[in-house]
Amino acid sequence: MNDFQLAPHHQALKTALAPVLVRLREVIDEREAATIPCADMRPEIQWHLDYLYAGIGRITSIVEGALANVALASGQAEEADRAARALLAWIDDWAARLREVQRLYPEPEERDPRDWLASAYRQVLRDLASGLETLVHILEDPVGALRAQGLPTEGVVELPLTVTLTAAPEVKLLQAWIRKRAKPPLPSVRRNRRQGMGFWGWVGAIALGSWIGSSLADDD
């Protein structure tokens, strides 16, 4: 009978991801009252679409860098805490922008775009949570995960995991809405905060790499 045991750095990763998943679920479920009057949603939507695009780049770097470093066979236990801190910082920043959108109180005809924007933020959080939950599930039963994919459970075995982030359907609605109202850029403080990123045009995947089999200890 085989007795498999996670390597210390993978066990540390499993532990470190627990509060990250708790925070993700909290943010996904958060609701804010609309209290900030907004006379024109156009500059808000332009800015937030730019922010969403830039935020995807940041979370990609965190997962491909900090998190993947722990997942690889050469990872170190102390890297798990660093990865978790980076993820939590990103989540908190993302949550602040989501709250900002939820607090906007536009004219009735512009409330749908506000809600679409909030949905776009939440979609990324849901995708990230789904990917991290899959990772934790694998860490809880790596042998079962290997068997489920028809992979051997002895020796050096590679089990690739991909976290896929998708654009919410509401993103297309927002892009169409903003195109219909296209005007020269507004000389507003809001618009000037970030320029040049363009609108959301991405659907991608973050590969954690192949990692788990080589860290399993097989004791007969």
PDB file of C-alpha atoms in Angstrom:
ATOM      1  CA  MET A   1       0.000   0.000   0.000  1.00  0.00           C
ATOM      2  CA  ASN A   2       1.338   3.392  -0.953  1.00  0.00           C
ATOM      3  CA  ASP A   3       1.451   6.255   1.519  1.00  0.00           C
ATOM      4  CA  PHE A   4       1.802   9.557  -0.280  1.00  0.00           C
ATOM      5  CA  GLN A   5       2.864  12.713   1.489  1.00  0.00           C
ATOM      6  CA  LEU A   6       3.009  16.246   0.137  1.00  0.00           C
ATOM      7  CA  ALA A   7       6.335  17.985   0.064  1.00  0.00           C
ATOM      8  CA  PRO A   8       6.632  20.714   2.751  1.00  0.00           C
ATOM      9  CA  HIS A   9       6.367  23.574   0.264  1.00  0.00           C
ATOM     10  CA  HIS A  10       3.183  22.135  -1.262  1.00  0.00           C
ATOM     11  CA  GLN A  11       1.671  21.669   2.181  1.00  0.00           C
ATOM     12  CA  ALA A  12       2.610  25.289   2.942  1.00  0.00           C
ATOM     13  CA  LEU A  13       0.927  26.382  -0.291  1.00  0.00           C
ATOM     14  CA  LYS A  14      -2.274  24.554   0.619  1.00  0.00           C
ATOM     15  CA  THR A  15      -2.305  26.268   4.030  1.00  0.00           C
ATOM     16  CA  ALA A  16      -1.479  29.709   2.629  1.00  0.00           C
ATOM     17  CA  LEU A  17      -4.271  29.588   0.042  1.00  0.00           C
ATOM     18  CA  ALA A  18      -7.033  29.044   2.628  1.00  0.00           C
ATOM     19  CA  PRO A  19      -7.353  32.735   3.675  1.00  0.00           C
ATOM     20  CA  VAL A  20      -7.003  33.801   0.038  1.00  0.00           C
ATOM     21  CA  LEU A  21     -10.065  31.768  -0.909  1.00  0.00           C
ATOM     22  CA  VAL A  22     -11.994  33.101   2.088  1.00  0.00           C
ATOM     23  CA  ARG A  23     -11.213  36.669   1.008  1.00  0.00           C
ATOM     24  CA  LEU A  24     -12.184  35.963  -2.595  1.00  0.00           C
ATOM     25  CA  ARG A  25     -15.576  34.625  -1.554  1.00  0.00           C
ATOM     26  CA  GLU A  26     -16.150  37.642   0.709  1.00  0.00           C
ATOM     27  CA  VAL A  27     -15.417  40.102  -2.089  1.00  0.00           C
ATOM     28  CA  ILE A  28     -17.563  38.223  -4.620  1.00  0.00           C
ATOM     29  CA  ASP A  29     -20.534  38.422  -2.233  1.00  0.00           C
ATOM     30  CA  GLU A  30     -20.017  42.041  -1.128  1.00  0.00           C
ATOM     31  CA  ARG A  31     -22.690  44.577  -2.028  1.00  0.00           C
ATOM     32  CA  GLU A  32     -22.515  48.348  -1.624  1.00  0.00           C
ATOM     33  CA  ALA A  33     -25.307  50.919  -1.613  1.00  0.00           C
ATOM     34  CA  ALA A  34     -25.250  53.373  -4.530  1.00  0.00           C
ATOM     35  CA  THR A  35     -24.473  56.703  -2.863  1.00  0.00           C
ATOM     36  CA  ILE A  36     -22.196  58.676  -5.234  1.00  0.00           C
ATOM     37  CA  PRO A  37     -24.063  60.798  -7.820  1.00  0.00           C
ATOM     38  CA  CYS A  38     -22.714  60.225 -11.330  1.00  0.00           C
ATOM     39  CA  ALA A  39     -23.904  62.536 -14.092  1.00  0.00           C
ATOM     40  CA  ASP A  40     -22.062  60.679 -16.869  1.00  0.00           C
ATOM     41  CA  MET A  41     -21.037  57.013 -16.756  1.00  0.00           C
ATOM     42  CA  ARG A  42     -18.920  57.271 -19.908  1.00  0.00           C
ATOM     43  CA  PRO A  43     -15.637  58.411 -18.296  1.00  0.00           C
ATOM     44  CA  GLU A  44     -16.169  55.963 -15.433  1.00  0.00           C
ATOM     45  CA  ILE A  45     -16.601  53.044 -17.788  1.00  0.00           C
ATOM     46  CA  GLN A  46     -13.611  54.104 -19.875  1.00  0.00           C
ATOM     47  CA  TRP A  47     -11.394  54.306 -16.819  1.00  0.00           C
ATOM     48  CA  HIS A  48     -12.571  51.048 -15.286  1.00  0.00           C
ATOM     49  CA  LEU A  49     -12.209  49.091 -18.530  1.00  0.00           C
ATOM     50  CA  ASP A  50      -8.612  50.304 -18.636  1.00  0.00           C
ATOM     51  CA  TYR A  51      -8.151  49.322 -15.000  1.00  0.00           C
ATOM     52  CA  LEU A  52      -9.616  45.847 -15.588  1.00  0.00           C
ATOM     53  CA  TYR A  53      -7.169  45.269 -18.437  1.00  0.00           C
ATOM     54  CA  ALA A  54      -4.209  46.420 -16.356  1.00  0.00           C
ATOM     55  CA  GLY A  55      -5.348  44.387 -13.342  1.00  0.00           C
ATOM     56  CA  ILE A  56      -5.360  41.222 -15.429  1.00  0.00           C
ATOM     57  CA  GLY A  57      -1.712  41.827 -16.222  1.00  0.00           C
ATOM     58  CA  ARG A  58      -0.909  42.163 -12.526  1.00  0.00           C
ATOM     59  CA  ILE A  59      -2.674  38.978 -11.448  1.00  0.00           C
ATOM     60  CA  THR A  60      -1.084  37.096 -14.337  1.00  0.00           C
ATOM     61  CA  SER A  61       2.352  38.158 -13.077  1.00  0.00           C
ATOM     62  CA  ILE A  62       1.514  37.080  -9.527  1.00  0.00           C
ATOM     63  CA  VAL A  63       0.282  33.638 -10.528  1.00  0.00           C
ATOM     64  CA  GLU A  64       2.941  32.972 -13.137  1.00  0.00           C
ATOM     65  CA  GLY A  65       5.633  34.277 -10.810  1.00  0.00           C
ATOM     66  CA  ALA A  66       5.008  34.089  -7.077  1.00  0.00           C
ATOM     67  CA  LEU A  67       2.463  31.258  -7.075  1.00  0.00           C
ATOM     68  CA  ALA A  68       4.120  29.130  -9.749  1.00  0.00           C
ATOM     69  CA  ASN A  69       7.434  29.348  -7.884  1.00  0.00           C
ATOM     70  CA  VAL A  70       5.841  27.494  -4.983  1.00  0.00           C
ATOM     71  CA  ALA A  71       4.033  24.976  -7.167  1.00  0.00           C
ATOM     72  CA  LEU A  72       7.154  23.841  -8.984  1.00  0.00           C
ATOM     73  CA  ALA A  73       9.136  20.916  -7.613  1.00  0.00           C
ATOM     74  CA  SER A  74      11.946  23.286  -6.639  1.00  0.00           C
ATOM     75  CA  GLY A  75       9.633  25.561  -4.641  1.00  0.00           C
ATOM     76  CA  GLN A  76      10.301  26.624  -1.071  1.00  0.00           C
ATOM     77  CA  ALA A  77       7.829  26.722   1.814  1.00  0.00           C
ATOM     78  CA  GLU A  78       8.513  30.368   2.648  1.00  0.00           C
ATOM     79  CA  GLU A  79       7.482  31.349  -0.875  1.00  0.00           C
ATOM     80  CA  ALA A  80       3.926  30.225  -0.111  1.00  0.00           C
ATOM     81  CA  ASP A  81       3.369  33.103   2.326  1.00  0.00           C
ATOM     82  CA  ARG A  82       4.809  35.607  -0.130  1.00  0.00           C
ATOM     83  CA  ALA A  83       2.506  34.339  -2.861  1.00  0.00           C
ATOM     84  CA  ALA A  84      -0.512  34.517  -0.556  1.00  0.00           C
ATOM     85  CA  ARG A  85       0.343  38.091   0.503  1.00  0.00           C
ATOM     86  CA  ALA A  86       0.645  39.143  -3.134  1.00  0.00           C
ATOM     87  CA  LEU A  87      -2.697  37.555  -3.970  1.00  0.00           C
ATOM     88  CA  LEU A  88      -4.424  39.173  -0.991  1.00  0.00           C
ATOM     89  CA  ALA A  89      -3.017  42.599  -1.881  1.00  0.00           C
ATOM     90  CA  TRP A  90      -4.300  42.243  -5.436  1.00  0.00           C
ATOM     91  CA  ILE A  91      -7.728  41.078  -4.208  1.00  0.00           C
ATOM     92  CA  ASP A  92      -8.035  44.032  -1.824  1.00  0.00           C
ATOM     93  CA  ASP A  93      -7.141  46.492  -4.567  1.00  0.00           C
ATOM     94  CA  TRP A  94      -9.606  44.845  -6.963  1.00  0.00           C
ATOM     95  CA  ALA A  95     -12.289  44.888  -4.259  1.00  0.00           C
ATOM     96  CA  ALA A  96     -11.786  48.640  -3.731  1.00  0.00           C
ATOM     97  CA  ARG A  97     -12.430  49.295  -7.414  1.00  0.00           C
ATOM     98  CA  LEU A  98     -15.487  47.040  -7.395  1.00  0.00           C
ATOM     99  CA  ARG A  99     -16.904  48.925  -4.407  1.00  0.00           C
ATOM    100  CA  GLU A 100     -16.267  52.174  -6.211  1.00  0.00           C
ATOM    101  CA  VAL A 101     -18.400  50.986  -9.125  1.00  0.00           C
ATOM    102  CA  GLN A 102     -21.169  49.732  -6.864  1.00  0.00           C
ATOM    103  CA  ARG A 103     -21.388  53.081  -5.076  1.00  0.00           C
ATOM    104  CA  LEU A 104     -22.030  55.024  -8.288  1.00  0.00           C
ATOM    105  CA  TYR A 105     -25.559  56.416  -8.574  1.00  0.00           C
ATOM    106  CA  PRO A 106     -26.073  57.371 -12.231  1.00  0.00           C
ATOM    107  CA  GLU A 107     -29.199  58.410 -14.083  1.00  0.00           C
ATOM    108  CA  PRO A 108     -31.708  55.553 -14.606  1.00  0.00           C
ATOM    109  CA  GLU A 109     -30.705  55.008 -18.237  1.00  0.00           C
ATOM    110  CA  GLU A 110     -27.059  54.450 -17.219  1.00  0.00           C
ATOM    111  CA  ARG A 111     -27.597  52.022 -14.350  1.00  0.00           C
ATOM    112  CA  ASP A 112     -27.359  48.929 -16.515  1.00  0.00           C
ATOM    113  CA  PRO A 113     -23.805  49.823 -17.615  1.00  0.00           C
ATOM    114  CA  ARG A 114     -22.844  50.321 -13.978  1.00  0.00           C
ATOM    115  CA  ASP A 115     -24.133  46.838 -13.172  1.00  0.00           C
ATOM    116  CA  TRP A 116     -22.377  45.352 -16.205  1.00  0.00           C
ATOM    117  CA  LEU A 117     -19.139  46.848 -14.987  1.00  0.00           C
ATOM    118  CA  ALA A 118     -19.563  45.294 -11.539  1.00  0.00           C
ATOM    119  CA  SER A 119     -20.248  41.936 -13.203  1.00  0.00           C
ATOM    120  CA  ALA A 120     -17.014  42.208 -15.168  1.00  0.00           C
ATOM    121  CA  TYR A 121     -15.059  42.689 -11.943  1.00  0.00           C
ATOM    122  CA  ARG A 122     -16.786  39.738 -10.280  1.00  0.00           C
ATOM    123  CA  GLN A 123     -16.199  37.416 -13.228  1.00  0.00           C
ATOM    124  CA  VAL A 124     -12.437  37.710 -12.803  1.00  0.00           C
ATOM    125  CA  LEU A 125     -12.769  37.004  -9.080  1.00  0.00           C
ATOM    126  CA  ARG A 126     -14.902  33.922  -9.768  1.00  0.00           C
ATOM    127  CA  ASP A 127     -12.428  32.585 -12.322  1.00  0.00           C
ATOM    128  CA  LEU A 128      -9.519  33.128  -9.964  1.00  0.00           C
ATOM    129  CA  ALA A 129     -11.395  31.458  -7.102  1.00  0.00           C
ATOM    130  CA  SER A 130     -12.265  28.496  -9.317  1.00  0.00           C
ATOM    131  CA  GLY A 131      -8.643  28.017 -10.347  1.00  0.00           C
ATOM    132  CA  LEU A 132      -7.311  28.277  -6.803  1.00  0.00           C
ATOM    133  CA  GLU A 133     -10.003  25.942  -5.489  1.00  0.00           C
ATOM    134  CA  THR A 134      -8.939  23.384  -8.106  1.00  0.00           C
ATOM    135  CA  LEU A 135      -5.355  23.758  -6.951  1.00  0.00           C
ATOM    136  CA  VAL A 136      -6.337  23.210  -3.326  1.00  0.00           C
ATOM    137  CA  HIS A 137      -8.436  20.193  -4.326  1.00  0.00           C
ATOM    138  CA  ILE A 138      -5.400  18.692  -6.056  1.00  0.00           C
ATOM    139  CA  LEU A 139      -3.260  19.356  -3.001  1.00  0.00           C
ATOM    140  CA  GLU A 140      -5.834  17.635  -0.801  1.00  0.00           C
ATOM    141  CA  ASP A 141      -5.777  14.486  -2.952  1.00  0.00           C
ATOM    142  CA  PRO A 142      -2.875  14.578  -5.428  1.00  0.00           C
ATOM    143  CA  VAL A 143      -2.989  10.848  -6.058  1.00  0.00           C
ATOM    144  CA  GLY A 144      -6.671  11.048  -6.943  1.00  0.00           C
ATOM    145  CA  ALA A 145      -5.949  13.965  -9.284  1.00  0.00           C
ATOM    146  CA  LEU A 146      -3.218  11.985 -11.025  1.00  0.00           C
ATOM    147  CA  ARG A 147      -5.452   8.946 -11.408  1.00  0.00           C
ATOM    148  CA  ALA A 148      -8.353  11.068 -12.663  1.00  0.00           C
ATOM    149  CA  GLN A 149      -6.171  12.159 -15.578  1.00  0.00           C
ATOM    150  CA  GLY A 150      -4.852   8.670 -16.214  1.00  0.00           C
ATOM    151  CA  LEU A 151      -1.352   9.560 -15.016  1.00  0.00           C
ATOM    152  CA  PRO A 152       0.966   7.245 -13.077  1.00  0.00           C
ATOM    153  CA  THR A 153       1.331   7.756  -9.336  1.00  0.00           C
ATOM    154  CA  GLU A 154       4.960   6.738  -9.066  1.00  0.00           C
ATOM    155  CA  GLY A 155       8.178   8.440 -10.045  1.00  0.00           C
ATOM    156  CA  VAL A 156       8.380  11.887 -11.585  1.00  0.00           C
ATOM    157  CA  VAL A 157       4.931  12.719 -12.916  1.00  0.00           C
ATOM    158  CA  GLU A 158       3.810  16.038 -14.357  1.00  0.00           C
ATOM    159  CA  LEU A 159       0.331  17.355 -13.673  1.00  0.00           C
ATOM    160  CA  PRO A 160      -0.315  20.671 -15.431  1.00  0.00           C
ATOM    161  CA  LEU A 161      -2.871  23.081 -13.993  1.00  0.00           C
ATOM    162  CA  THR A 162      -4.259  26.108 -15.772  1.00  0.00           C
ATOM    163  CA  VAL A 163      -6.191  28.986 -14.221  1.00  0.00           C
ATOM    164  CA  THR A 164      -8.359  30.405 -16.995  1.00  0.00           C
ATOM    165  CA  LEU A 165      -9.635  33.976 -16.774  1.00  0.00           C
ATOM    166  CA  THR A 166     -12.476  34.920 -19.091  1.00  0.00           C
ATOM    167  CA  ALA A 167     -14.125  38.201 -19.974  1.00  0.00           C
ATOM    168  CA  ALA A 168     -17.683  38.407 -18.650  1.00  0.00           C
ATOM    169  CA  PRO A 169     -20.426  38.628 -21.315  1.00  0.00           C
ATOM    170  CA  GLU A 170     -21.150  42.109 -19.976  1.00  0.00           C
ATOM    171  CA  VAL A 171     -17.795  43.317 -21.324  1.00  0.00           C
ATOM    172  CA  LYS A 172     -19.151  43.192 -24.885  1.00  0.00           C
ATOM    173  CA  LEU A 173     -22.227  45.095 -23.759  1.00  0.00           C
ATOM    174  CA  LEU A 174     -20.002  47.755 -22.214  1.00  0.00           C
ATOM    175  CA  GLN A 175     -17.871  48.023 -25.334  1.00  0.00           C
ATOM    176  CA  ALA A 176     -20.949  48.418 -27.522  1.00  0.00           C
ATOM    177  CA  TRP A 177     -22.433  50.961 -25.119  1.00  0.00           C
ATOM    178  CA  ILE A 178     -19.301  53.071 -25.058  1.00  0.00           C
ATOM    179  CA  ARG A 179     -18.906  52.945 -28.866  1.00  0.00           C
ATOM    180  CA  LYS A 180     -22.427  54.328 -29.333  1.00  0.00           C
ATOM    181  CA  ARG A 181     -21.510  57.260 -27.127  1.00  0.00           C
ATOM    182  CA  ALA A 182     -18.045  57.874 -28.500  1.00  0.00           C
ATOM    183  CA  LYS A 183     -16.969  61.495 -28.145  1.00  0.00           C
ATOM    184  CA  PRO A 184     -13.630  63.280 -27.906  1.00  0.00           C
ATOM    185  CA  PRO A 185     -11.839  62.336 -24.649  1.00  0.00           C
ATOM    186  CA  LEU A 186     -13.167  64.251 -21.686  1.00  0.00           C
ATOM    187  CA  PRO A 187     -10.765  66.680 -19.964  1.00  0.00           C
ATOM    188  CA  SER A 188     -11.691  65.127 -16.640  1.00  0.00           C
ATOM    189  CA  VAL A 189      -9.533  64.114 -13.715  1.00  0.00           C
ATOM    190  CA  ARG A 190     -11.119  60.690 -13.914  1.00  0.00           C
ATOM    191  CA  ARG A 191     -10.066  60.041 -17.487  1.00  0.00           C
ATOM    192  CA  ASN A 192      -6.590  61.436 -16.971  1.00  0.00           C
ATOM    193  CA  ARG A 193      -5.810  58.991 -14.175  1.00  0.00           C
ATOM    194  CA  ARG A 194      -4.995  56.264 -16.693  1.00  0.00           C
ATOM    195  CA  GLN A 195      -4.700  56.417 -20.454  1.00  0.00           C
ATOM    196  CA  GLY A 196      -3.404  54.299 -23.263  1.00  0.00           C
ATOM    197  CA  MET A 197      -4.414  50.823 -22.047  1.00  0.00           C
ATOM    198  CA  GLY A 198      -7.279  50.437 -24.502  1.00  0.00           C
ATOM    199  CA  PHE A 199     -10.477  48.508 -23.898  1.00  0.00           C
ATOM    200  CA  TRP A 200     -10.716  44.944 -22.678  1.00  0.00           C
ATOM    201  CA  GLY A 201      -9.757  42.621 -25.490  1.00  0.00           C
ATOM    202  CA  TRP A 202      -8.565  39.509 -23.737  1.00  0.00           C
ATOM    203  CA  VAL A 203      -9.355  36.004 -22.825  1.00  0.00           C
ATOM    204  CA  GLY A 204      -6.375  34.126 -21.467  1.00  0.00           C
ATOM    205  CA  ALA A 205      -4.967  31.406 -19.311  1.00  0.00           C
ATOM    206  CA  ILE A 206      -2.373  31.368 -16.564  1.00  0.00           C
ATOM    207  CA  ALA A 207      -0.322  28.196 -16.544  1.00  0.00           C
ATOM    208  CA  LEU A 208       1.005  27.143 -13.167  1.00  0.00           C
ATOM    209  CA  GLY A 209       3.280  24.650 -14.812  1.00  0.00           C
ATOM    210  CA  SER A 210       3.797  20.940 -14.353  1.00  0.00           C
ATOM    211  CA  TRP A 211       4.607  20.159 -10.838  1.00  0.00           C
ATOM    212  CA  ILE A 212       3.028  17.733  -8.494  1.00  0.00           C
ATOM    213  CA  GLY A 213       4.196  14.189  -9.186  1.00  0.00           C
ATOM    214  CA  SER A 214       7.852  14.834  -8.514  1.00  0.00           C
ATOM    215  CA  SER A 215       7.072  16.015  -4.977  1.00  0.00           C
ATOM    216  CA  LEU A 216       5.166  12.919  -3.878  1.00  0.00           C
ATOM    217  CA  ALA A 217       6.979  10.550  -1.560  1.00  0.00           C
ATOM    218  CA  ASP A 218       6.144   6.921  -2.345  1.00  0.00           C
ATOM    219  CA  ASP A 219       6.719   4.711   0.688  1.00  0.00           C
ATOM    220  CA  ASP A 220       5.911   1.022   0.337  1.00  0.00           C
TER     221      ASP A 220
END
